[in-house]
Amino acid sequence: MEEVRKAMENETSKILIFGGTGYIGQYMVKASISLGHPTYVYARPITPQTTPSKIDIHRELQSMGANFVLGELNEHGKIVSVLRKVDIIISALAFPQVLDQLKIIDAIKVAGNIKRFLPSDFGCEEDRVIPLPPFQACLEKKRKVRRAIEAAAIPYTFVSSNCYGAYFVNYLLRPHEERDHIVVYGSGKAKAVLNYEEDIAMTTIMMANDPRTCNRVVVYRPKENIVSQLELLSVWEKKTGRSFTRVHVQEEELVKLSETLPPPQDIPVSSVHSVFVRGDLMNFELREDDIEASKLYPDFQFTTIDQLLDIFLANPPQPATASFG
Ligand SMILES: NC(=O)c1ccc[n+]([C@@H]2O[C@H](COP(=O)([O-])OP(=O)(O)OC[C@H]3O[C@@H](n4cnc5c(N)ncnc54)[C@H](OP(=O)(O)O)[C@@H]3O)[C@@H](O)[C@H]2O)c1
């Protein structure tokens, strides 16, 4: 392990990203390139069914310098051979593909050269949160991947980035819709943590290369990014000069929906319940071994909630499809 650490300190590591054409994956690819890493993306081949927007993403990332390797997740030999060209793997695969990461783990064991693996966590700290059953089943899959990584003694960093900031500003405040009301889940007072996607990506690439984060869990709780729905809404009202009616969805209603909606529609309601009604992101103390992201990088300027809402006022990021879970 010490050798791996030394090597990582002295080289510009080559980074391979699975899911690099996805919602958070694109930010990761751009951050990796901007930090000077030779960057590879393992992506499914373009077919007649591939959407024009996906083709545009391939072109854009390639034009920035990303090296694309096209293949399916069950092409073991192809994955092993691309792993042998790189040092670090980041998986930003969509939630439904979480268990496919066991195939990446199998390939890492065969390749034998990977210095760090960051699986597709990027949400709540799944080993510490116990939400309603539909979301719990999602987290259970992510936990299974973590345990497989540990069992294979693959050097890892588990990144609990908490909420994607732009994604959840869009979800909660609906800045693109003409409306005079905002839905508030539960009392609206529970604290959540919203971090701008660019910051999550940049710091994830830094962590992937950081000896201090080897075999550790990193949780994002920058002070200025801890916010309740009501606080978020009142900052938005000040900035826009508008006022919105608060329409509360009670906890019991969300619980009922989580029991009655068919999968996968039962997942978003149960994760909203966990994050925004129960405040699960802030409901536990970090363990001695856990690392908090803003303490790890005290000089990194995390985009505050205030700044994030300014970004929405100036040039609102479009609502995007990300795989809840
Ligand atoms: N913290 C939060 O607020 C938050 C919010 C949403 C999601 N998340 C988490 O973030 C992680 C990434 O989610 P995301 O929403 O960014 O992912 P996404 O955009 O939905 O998809 C990421 C990539 O997964 C690959 N993929 C999708 N369907 C596939 C299939 N059928 N077979 C093989 N590959 C497939 C695609 O890669 P190619 O097309 O390149 O092959 C896609 O670009 C997940 O762990 C998710 O749970 C967190």
Tab-separated table of C-alpha atoms and ligand atoms in Angstrom:
chain	number	residue	atom	x	y	z
A	1	MET	CA	0.000	0.000	0.000
A	2	GLU	CA	2.822	2.412	0.837
A	3	GLU	CA	4.256	1.875	-2.659
A	4	VAL	CA	0.918	2.722	-4.206
A	5	ARG	CA	0.732	5.899	-2.143
A	6	LYS	CA	4.206	7.007	-3.162
A	7	ALA	CA	3.516	6.308	-6.816
A	8	MET	CA	0.338	8.353	-6.663
A	9	GLU	CA	2.107	11.315	-5.148
A	10	ASN	CA	4.709	11.379	-7.902
A	11	GLU	CA	2.783	10.785	-11.105
A	12	THR	CA	-0.044	12.287	-13.041
A	13	SER	CA	-2.377	9.364	-12.791
A	14	LYS	CA	-4.447	8.122	-15.678
A	15	ILE	CA	-8.120	8.086	-14.831
A	16	LEU	CA	-10.827	5.897	-16.345
A	17	ILE	CA	-14.434	6.911	-15.836
A	18	PHE	CA	-17.382	4.565	-16.263
A	19	GLY	CA	-20.632	6.462	-16.876
A	20	GLY	CA	-18.598	9.454	-18.036
A	21	THR	CA	-21.299	10.529	-20.474
A	22	GLY	CA	-23.920	10.679	-17.715
A	23	TYR	CA	-25.201	13.470	-15.494
A	24	ILE	CA	-22.441	13.584	-12.882
A	25	GLY	CA	-19.997	11.641	-15.073
A	26	GLN	CA	-19.611	14.521	-17.538
A	27	TYR	CA	-18.563	16.832	-14.721
A	28	MET	CA	-16.042	14.189	-13.599
A	29	VAL	CA	-14.544	13.822	-17.072
A	30	LYS	CA	-14.203	17.592	-17.455
A	31	ALA	CA	-12.671	17.953	-13.972
A	32	SER	CA	-10.211	15.141	-14.646
A	33	ILE	CA	-9.094	16.722	-17.930
A	34	SER	CA	-8.863	20.169	-16.376
A	35	LEU	CA	-6.621	18.818	-13.622
A	36	GLY	CA	-4.288	17.437	-16.287
A	37	HIS	CA	-5.049	13.725	-16.050
A	38	PRO	CA	-4.995	11.559	-19.141
A	39	THR	CA	-8.698	10.705	-19.045
A	40	TYR	CA	-10.463	7.659	-20.435
A	41	VAL	CA	-14.189	7.049	-20.711
A	42	TYR	CA	-15.653	3.553	-21.003
A	43	ALA	CA	-18.988	4.058	-22.739
A	44	ARG	CA	-21.502	1.963	-24.623
A	45	PRO	CA	-21.100	2.027	-28.382
A	46	ILE	CA	-23.122	4.423	-30.504
A	47	THR	CA	-26.022	2.590	-32.175
A	48	PRO	CA	-28.988	3.742	-34.280
A	49	GLN	CA	-30.888	4.042	-30.961
A	50	THR	CA	-28.338	6.417	-29.419
A	51	THR	CA	-29.864	9.851	-28.945
A	52	PRO	CA	-28.394	12.889	-30.746
A	53	SER	CA	-27.711	14.510	-27.367
A	54	LYS	CA	-25.628	11.497	-26.289
A	55	ILE	CA	-23.654	11.677	-29.542
A	56	ASP	CA	-23.040	15.380	-28.859
A	57	ILE	CA	-21.716	14.510	-25.399
A	58	HIS	CA	-19.282	11.974	-26.899
A	59	ARG	CA	-18.081	14.621	-29.391
A	60	GLU	CA	-17.761	17.349	-26.778
A	61	LEU	CA	-15.773	15.216	-24.334
A	62	GLN	CA	-13.570	13.837	-27.123
A	63	SER	CA	-12.868	17.352	-28.355
A	64	MET	CA	-11.721	18.231	-24.840
A	65	GLY	CA	-9.268	15.322	-24.904
A	66	ALA	CA	-11.146	12.378	-23.394
A	67	ASN	CA	-10.132	8.989	-24.810
A	68	PHE	CA	-13.235	6.904	-25.435
A	69	VAL	CA	-13.215	3.122	-25.226
A	70	LEU	CA	-16.527	1.766	-26.456
A	71	GLY	CA	-17.899	-1.418	-24.958
A	72	GLU	CA	-20.570	-3.047	-22.850
A	73	LEU	CA	-20.235	-3.756	-19.148
A	74	ASN	CA	-20.205	-7.519	-19.784
A	75	GLU	CA	-17.140	-7.359	-22.060
A	76	HIS	CA	-14.737	-8.590	-19.408
A	77	GLY	CA	-11.665	-8.895	-21.648
A	78	LYS	CA	-12.129	-5.407	-23.055
A	79	ILE	CA	-12.520	-3.916	-19.590
A	80	VAL	CA	-9.422	-5.709	-18.280
A	81	SER	CA	-7.352	-4.408	-21.191
A	82	VAL	CA	-8.443	-0.790	-20.667
A	83	LEU	CA	-7.863	-1.085	-16.913
A	84	ARG	CA	-4.264	-2.062	-17.633
A	85	LYS	CA	-3.724	1.337	-19.281
A	86	VAL	CA	-4.896	3.390	-16.283
A	87	ASP	CA	-4.272	3.909	-12.575
A	88	ILE	CA	-7.571	5.069	-11.131
A	89	ILE	CA	-11.188	4.127	-11.822
A	90	ILE	CA	-14.164	6.291	-11.049
A	91	SER	CA	-17.594	4.822	-11.614
A	92	ALA	CA	-20.417	7.261	-12.228
A	93	LEU	CA	-22.726	4.571	-13.567
A	94	ALA	CA	-26.447	5.161	-13.317
A	95	PHE	CA	-28.263	3.799	-10.288
A	96	PRO	CA	-29.821	0.801	-12.151
A	97	GLN	CA	-26.296	-0.282	-13.141
A	98	VAL	CA	-24.944	-0.258	-9.584
A	99	LEU	CA	-24.616	-4.040	-9.334
A	100	ASP	CA	-22.886	-4.154	-12.737
A	101	GLN	CA	-19.970	-2.639	-10.868
A	102	LEU	CA	-19.302	-6.157	-9.551
A	103	LYS	CA	-18.084	-6.842	-13.113
A	104	ILE	CA	-15.671	-3.928	-12.829
A	105	ILE	CA	-14.438	-5.368	-9.525
A	106	ASP	CA	-13.845	-8.741	-11.212
A	107	ALA	CA	-11.850	-6.990	-13.929
A	108	ILE	CA	-9.837	-4.995	-11.361
A	109	LYS	CA	-8.872	-8.259	-9.646
A	110	VAL	CA	-7.608	-9.670	-12.939
A	111	ALA	CA	-5.833	-6.507	-14.103
A	112	GLY	CA	-4.075	-6.173	-10.742
A	113	ASN	CA	-2.729	-2.640	-11.337
A	114	ILE	CA	-5.500	-0.338	-10.135
A	115	LYS	CA	-4.391	2.051	-7.398
A	116	ARG	CA	-7.799	3.402	-6.470
A	117	PHE	CA	-11.458	2.653	-7.206
A	118	LEU	CA	-14.262	5.086	-6.474
A	119	PRO	CA	-17.584	3.305	-6.969
A	120	SER	CA	-20.795	5.072	-7.968
A	121	ASP	CA	-21.822	6.244	-4.492
A	122	PHE	CA	-22.185	10.032	-4.753
A	123	GLY	CA	-25.207	10.347	-2.519
A	124	CYS	CA	-25.995	9.932	1.158
A	125	GLU	CA	-23.580	7.992	3.355
A	126	GLU	CA	-25.108	4.627	2.642
A	127	ASP	CA	-23.482	2.822	5.566
A	128	ARG	CA	-25.037	5.261	8.041
A	129	VAL	CA	-28.505	6.003	6.729
A	130	ILE	CA	-31.512	3.675	7.005
A	131	PRO	CA	-34.339	5.117	4.914
A	132	LEU	CA	-37.765	3.801	3.886
A	133	PRO	CA	-37.674	0.372	2.164
A	134	PRO	CA	-37.542	1.412	-1.537
A	135	PHE	CA	-34.559	3.715	-1.014
A	136	GLN	CA	-33.080	1.261	1.477
A	137	ALA	CA	-33.095	-1.416	-1.244
A	138	CYS	CA	-31.114	0.975	-3.483
A	139	LEU	CA	-28.592	1.688	-0.791
A	140	GLU	CA	-28.312	-2.020	-0.041
A	141	LYS	CA	-27.020	-2.552	-3.593
A	142	LYS	CA	-24.455	0.201	-3.166
A	143	ARG	CA	-23.391	-1.338	0.160
A	144	LYS	CA	-22.971	-4.698	-1.543
A	145	VAL	CA	-20.527	-3.097	-3.975
A	146	ARG	CA	-18.606	-1.486	-1.110
A	147	ARG	CA	-18.307	-4.814	0.694
A	148	ALA	CA	-17.093	-6.536	-2.495
A	149	ILE	CA	-14.402	-3.862	-2.931
A	150	GLU	CA	-13.257	-4.302	0.663
A	151	ALA	CA	-13.285	-8.097	0.384
A	152	ALA	CA	-11.091	-7.898	-2.722
A	153	ALA	CA	-8.697	-5.515	-0.912
A	154	ILE	CA	-8.972	-2.986	-3.732
A	155	PRO	CA	-7.789	0.466	-2.582
A	156	TYR	CA	-10.895	2.641	-2.513
A	157	THR	CA	-12.417	5.975	-1.641
A	158	PHE	CA	-16.137	6.010	-0.892
A	159	VAL	CA	-17.539	9.427	-1.751
A	160	SER	CA	-20.721	10.545	-0.008
A	161	SER	CA	-21.258	13.783	-1.859
A	162	ASN	CA	-24.767	14.349	-0.482
A	163	CYS	CA	-27.197	16.228	-2.781
A	164	TYR	CA	-26.219	17.385	-6.246
A	165	GLY	CA	-26.792	21.117	-5.824
A	166	ALA	CA	-28.044	22.237	-9.253
A	167	TYR	CA	-30.078	19.069	-9.615
A	168	PHE	CA	-31.894	19.649	-6.325
A	169	VAL	CA	-32.336	23.391	-6.797
A	170	ASN	CA	-34.150	22.470	-10.002
A	171	TYR	CA	-36.113	19.764	-8.207
A	172	LEU	CA	-37.161	21.872	-5.219
A	173	LEU	CA	-37.476	25.404	-6.593
A	174	ARG	CA	-38.507	24.626	-10.201
A	175	PRO	CA	-36.872	27.821	-11.511
A	176	HIS	CA	-37.817	26.944	-15.108
A	177	GLU	CA	-41.527	26.758	-14.389
A	178	GLU	CA	-43.950	29.662	-14.170
A	179	ARG	CA	-45.536	28.998	-10.818
A	180	ASP	CA	-46.463	30.805	-7.674
A	181	HIS	CA	-46.156	27.894	-5.276
A	182	ILE	CA	-43.331	25.672	-4.119
A	183	VAL	CA	-43.791	22.182	-2.723
A	184	VAL	CA	-42.181	21.744	0.682
A	185	TYR	CA	-41.653	18.226	1.970
A	186	GLY	CA	-42.538	17.751	5.638
A	187	SER	CA	-41.985	20.801	7.842
A	188	GLY	CA	-39.249	22.086	5.527
A	189	LYS	CA	-36.968	22.596	8.521
A	190	ALA	CA	-34.748	19.506	8.284
A	191	LYS	CA	-31.217	20.274	7.145
A	192	ALA	CA	-29.905	18.886	3.886
A	193	VAL	CA	-26.563	19.432	2.140
A	194	LEU	CA	-26.503	20.742	-1.445
A	195	ASN	CA	-23.160	20.760	-3.235
A	196	TYR	CA	-22.573	22.150	-6.705
A	197	GLU	CA	-21.808	19.390	-9.190
A	198	GLU	CA	-18.632	21.085	-10.485
A	199	ASP	CA	-17.250	21.124	-6.939
A	200	ILE	CA	-18.159	17.504	-6.321
A	201	ALA	CA	-16.400	16.505	-9.526
A	202	MET	CA	-13.292	18.580	-8.933
A	203	THR	CA	-12.839	17.409	-5.358
A	204	THR	CA	-13.606	13.798	-6.305
A	205	ILE	CA	-10.716	13.862	-8.788
A	206	MET	CA	-8.519	15.403	-6.087
A	207	MET	CA	-9.555	12.677	-3.619
A	208	ALA	CA	-8.933	9.938	-6.143
A	209	ASN	CA	-5.303	11.030	-6.159
A	210	ASP	CA	-4.965	11.828	-2.488
A	211	PRO	CA	-3.123	9.368	-0.249
A	212	ARG	CA	-5.118	10.631	2.760
A	213	THR	CA	-8.371	9.333	1.304
A	214	CYS	CA	-7.184	5.809	0.547
A	215	ASN	CA	-9.609	3.306	2.087
A	216	ARG	CA	-11.636	6.077	3.676
A	217	VAL	CA	-15.155	7.445	3.465
A	218	VAL	CA	-15.405	11.121	2.528
A	219	VAL	CA	-18.605	12.953	3.447
A	220	TYR	CA	-19.445	16.408	2.076
A	221	ARG	CA	-20.695	18.856	4.680
A	222	PRO	CA	-19.328	22.306	3.805
A	223	LYS	CA	-20.847	24.690	6.369
A	224	GLU	CA	-22.321	27.080	3.800
A	225	ASN	CA	-24.027	24.247	1.943
A	226	ILE	CA	-26.094	22.913	4.830
A	227	VAL	CA	-29.567	24.240	4.303
A	228	SER	CA	-33.217	23.469	4.967
A	229	GLN	CA	-35.887	23.709	2.271
A	230	LEU	CA	-37.422	26.755	3.969
A	231	GLU	CA	-34.046	28.509	4.163
A	232	LEU	CA	-33.341	27.714	0.516
A	233	LEU	CA	-36.723	29.059	-0.480
A	234	SER	CA	-36.350	32.275	1.474
A	235	VAL	CA	-32.913	32.988	-0.087
A	236	TRP	CA	-34.506	32.365	-3.504
A	237	GLU	CA	-37.375	34.746	-2.695
A	238	LYS	CA	-34.920	37.473	-1.692
A	239	LYS	CA	-32.919	37.022	-4.876
A	240	THR	CA	-35.876	36.897	-7.231
A	241	GLY	CA	-37.968	39.478	-5.393
A	242	ARG	CA	-40.892	37.087	-5.606
A	243	SER	CA	-42.858	35.271	-2.960
A	244	PHE	CA	-44.152	31.752	-3.249
A	245	THR	CA	-46.933	29.915	-1.487
A	246	ARG	CA	-45.557	26.965	0.450
A	247	VAL	CA	-47.524	23.796	-0.229
A	248	HIS	CA	-46.520	21.218	2.353
A	249	VAL	CA	-46.573	17.511	1.560
A	250	GLN	CA	-46.882	15.793	4.907
A	251	GLU	CA	-44.557	13.005	5.967
A	252	GLU	CA	-47.433	10.459	6.162
A	253	GLU	CA	-48.282	11.150	2.540
A	254	LEU	CA	-44.725	10.458	1.403
A	255	VAL	CA	-44.617	7.267	3.467
A	256	LYS	CA	-47.873	6.145	1.894
A	257	LEU	CA	-46.616	6.952	-1.608
A	258	SER	CA	-43.432	4.986	-0.921
A	259	GLU	CA	-45.662	1.993	-0.089
A	260	THR	CA	-48.101	2.332	-2.963
A	261	LEU	CA	-46.219	3.681	-5.986
A	262	PRO	CA	-44.818	1.029	-8.300
A	263	PRO	CA	-41.029	0.756	-8.608
A	264	PRO	CA	-39.012	2.719	-9.579
A	265	GLN	CA	-41.372	5.649	-8.787
A	266	ASP	CA	-41.249	4.652	-5.123
A	267	ILE	CA	-37.532	5.528	-4.969
A	268	PRO	CA	-37.610	9.340	-5.370
A	269	VAL	CA	-40.354	9.755	-2.753
A	270	SER	CA	-38.482	7.636	-0.249
A	271	SER	CA	-35.183	9.421	-0.844
A	272	VAL	CA	-36.902	12.828	-0.575
A	273	HIS	CA	-38.390	11.584	2.706
A	274	SER	CA	-34.974	10.566	3.994
A	275	VAL	CA	-33.094	13.687	2.907
A	276	PHE	CA	-35.628	16.491	3.288
A	277	VAL	CA	-38.128	15.242	5.879
A	278	ARG	CA	-35.956	13.253	8.252
A	279	GLY	CA	-32.751	15.181	7.572
A	280	ASP	CA	-30.766	11.946	7.328
A	281	LEU	CA	-27.736	13.620	5.702
A	282	MET	CA	-27.019	15.477	8.950
A	283	ASN	CA	-28.490	12.973	11.411
A	284	PHE	CA	-25.244	11.234	12.316
A	285	GLU	CA	-21.816	12.175	13.592
A	286	LEU	CA	-18.840	11.396	11.410
A	287	ARG	CA	-16.707	8.563	12.748
A	288	GLU	CA	-13.107	9.149	13.677
A	289	ASP	CA	-11.996	7.529	10.442
A	290	ASP	CA	-14.387	9.433	8.171
A	291	ILE	CA	-13.202	12.568	6.399
A	292	GLU	CA	-15.253	15.702	5.771
A	293	ALA	CA	-14.577	17.105	2.290
A	294	SER	CA	-14.250	20.802	3.133
A	295	LYS	CA	-11.868	20.013	6.004
A	296	LEU	CA	-9.809	17.874	3.650
A	297	TYR	CA	-9.444	20.771	1.207
A	298	PRO	CA	-9.698	23.950	3.309
A	299	ASP	CA	-8.446	26.101	0.404
A	300	PHE	CA	-11.018	24.812	-2.048
A	301	GLN	CA	-13.816	27.351	-2.462
A	302	PHE	CA	-17.022	25.356	-2.395
A	303	THR	CA	-19.812	27.171	-4.218
A	304	THR	CA	-22.144	28.314	-1.456
A	305	ILE	CA	-25.932	28.021	-1.641
A	306	ASP	CA	-26.044	31.768	-2.142
A	307	GLN	CA	-23.625	31.553	-5.082
A	308	LEU	CA	-25.429	28.532	-6.480
A	309	LEU	CA	-28.679	30.481	-6.592
A	310	ASP	CA	-26.833	33.378	-8.276
A	311	ILE	CA	-25.785	30.904	-10.980
A	312	PHE	CA	-29.458	30.030	-11.431
A	313	LEU	CA	-30.379	33.698	-11.731
A	314	ALA	CA	-27.652	34.449	-14.276
A	315	ASN	CA	-27.733	31.358	-16.447
A	316	PRO	CA	-30.076	28.724	-15.070
A	317	PRO	CA	-28.760	25.171	-15.535
A	318	GLN	CA	-31.493	23.190	-17.293
A	319	PRO	CA	-33.229	20.454	-15.322
A	320	ALA	CA	-31.352	17.252	-16.049
A	321	THR	CA	-32.102	13.598	-15.880
A	322	ALA	CA	-30.074	11.880	-13.238
A	323	SER	CA	-30.684	8.428	-11.833
A	324	PHE	CA	-32.217	9.029	-8.408
A	325	GLY	CA	-31.001	6.574	-5.852
B	1	LIG	N1	-26.413	12.984	-4.806
B	1	LIG	C1	-27.404	13.199	-5.636
B	1	LIG	O1	-28.117	14.200	-5.530
B	1	LIG	C2	-27.660	12.238	-6.746
B	1	LIG	C3	-28.689	12.474	-7.665
B	1	LIG	C4	-28.849	11.579	-8.706
B	1	LIG	C5	-28.008	10.484	-8.815
B	1	LIG	N2	-27.036	10.264	-7.887
B	1	LIG	C6	-26.102	9.111	-7.990
B	1	LIG	O2	-25.077	9.478	-8.938
B	1	LIG	C7	-24.586	8.294	-9.587
B	1	LIG	C8	-24.614	8.520	-11.094
B	1	LIG	O3	-25.933	8.801	-11.467
B	1	LIG	P1	-26.288	9.718	-12.720
B	1	LIG	O4	-27.696	10.153	-12.514
B	1	LIG	O5	-25.222	10.731	-12.939
B	1	LIG	O6	-26.245	8.636	-13.892
B	1	LIG	P2	-26.918	8.753	-15.340
B	1	LIG	O7	-26.668	10.065	-15.928
B	1	LIG	O8	-28.341	8.299	-15.273
B	1	LIG	O9	-26.120	7.606	-16.127
B	1	LIG	C9	-24.705	7.481	-16.042
B	1	LIG	C10	-24.221	6.541	-17.113
B	1	LIG	O10	-24.597	5.197	-16.838
B	1	LIG	C11	-24.499	4.474	-18.061
B	1	LIG	N3	-25.702	3.658	-18.284
B	1	LIG	C12	-26.987	4.053	-18.241
B	1	LIG	N4	-27.793	3.028	-18.568
B	1	LIG	C13	-26.998	1.987	-18.847
B	1	LIG	C14	-27.225	0.647	-19.263
B	1	LIG	N5	-28.451	0.201	-19.473
B	1	LIG	N6	-26.151	-0.162	-19.436
B	1	LIG	C15	-24.902	0.303	-19.241
B	1	LIG	N7	-24.624	1.562	-18.865
B	1	LIG	C16	-25.648	2.381	-18.661
B	1	LIG	C17	-24.438	5.483	-19.205
B	1	LIG	O11	-23.122	5.475	-19.710
B	1	LIG	P3	-22.826	5.330	-21.293
B	1	LIG	O12	-24.043	5.808	-22.030
B	1	LIG	O13	-21.665	6.212	-21.449
B	1	LIG	O14	-22.528	3.898	-21.516
B	1	LIG	C18	-24.759	6.782	-18.507
B	1	LIG	O15	-24.138	7.882	-19.093
B	1	LIG	C19	-25.483	7.145	-9.114
B	1	LIG	O16	-24.802	6.442	-8.103
B	1	LIG	C20	-26.704	7.851	-8.538
B	1	LIG	O17	-27.335	7.084	-7.511
B	1	LIG	C21	-26.846	11.131	-6.873
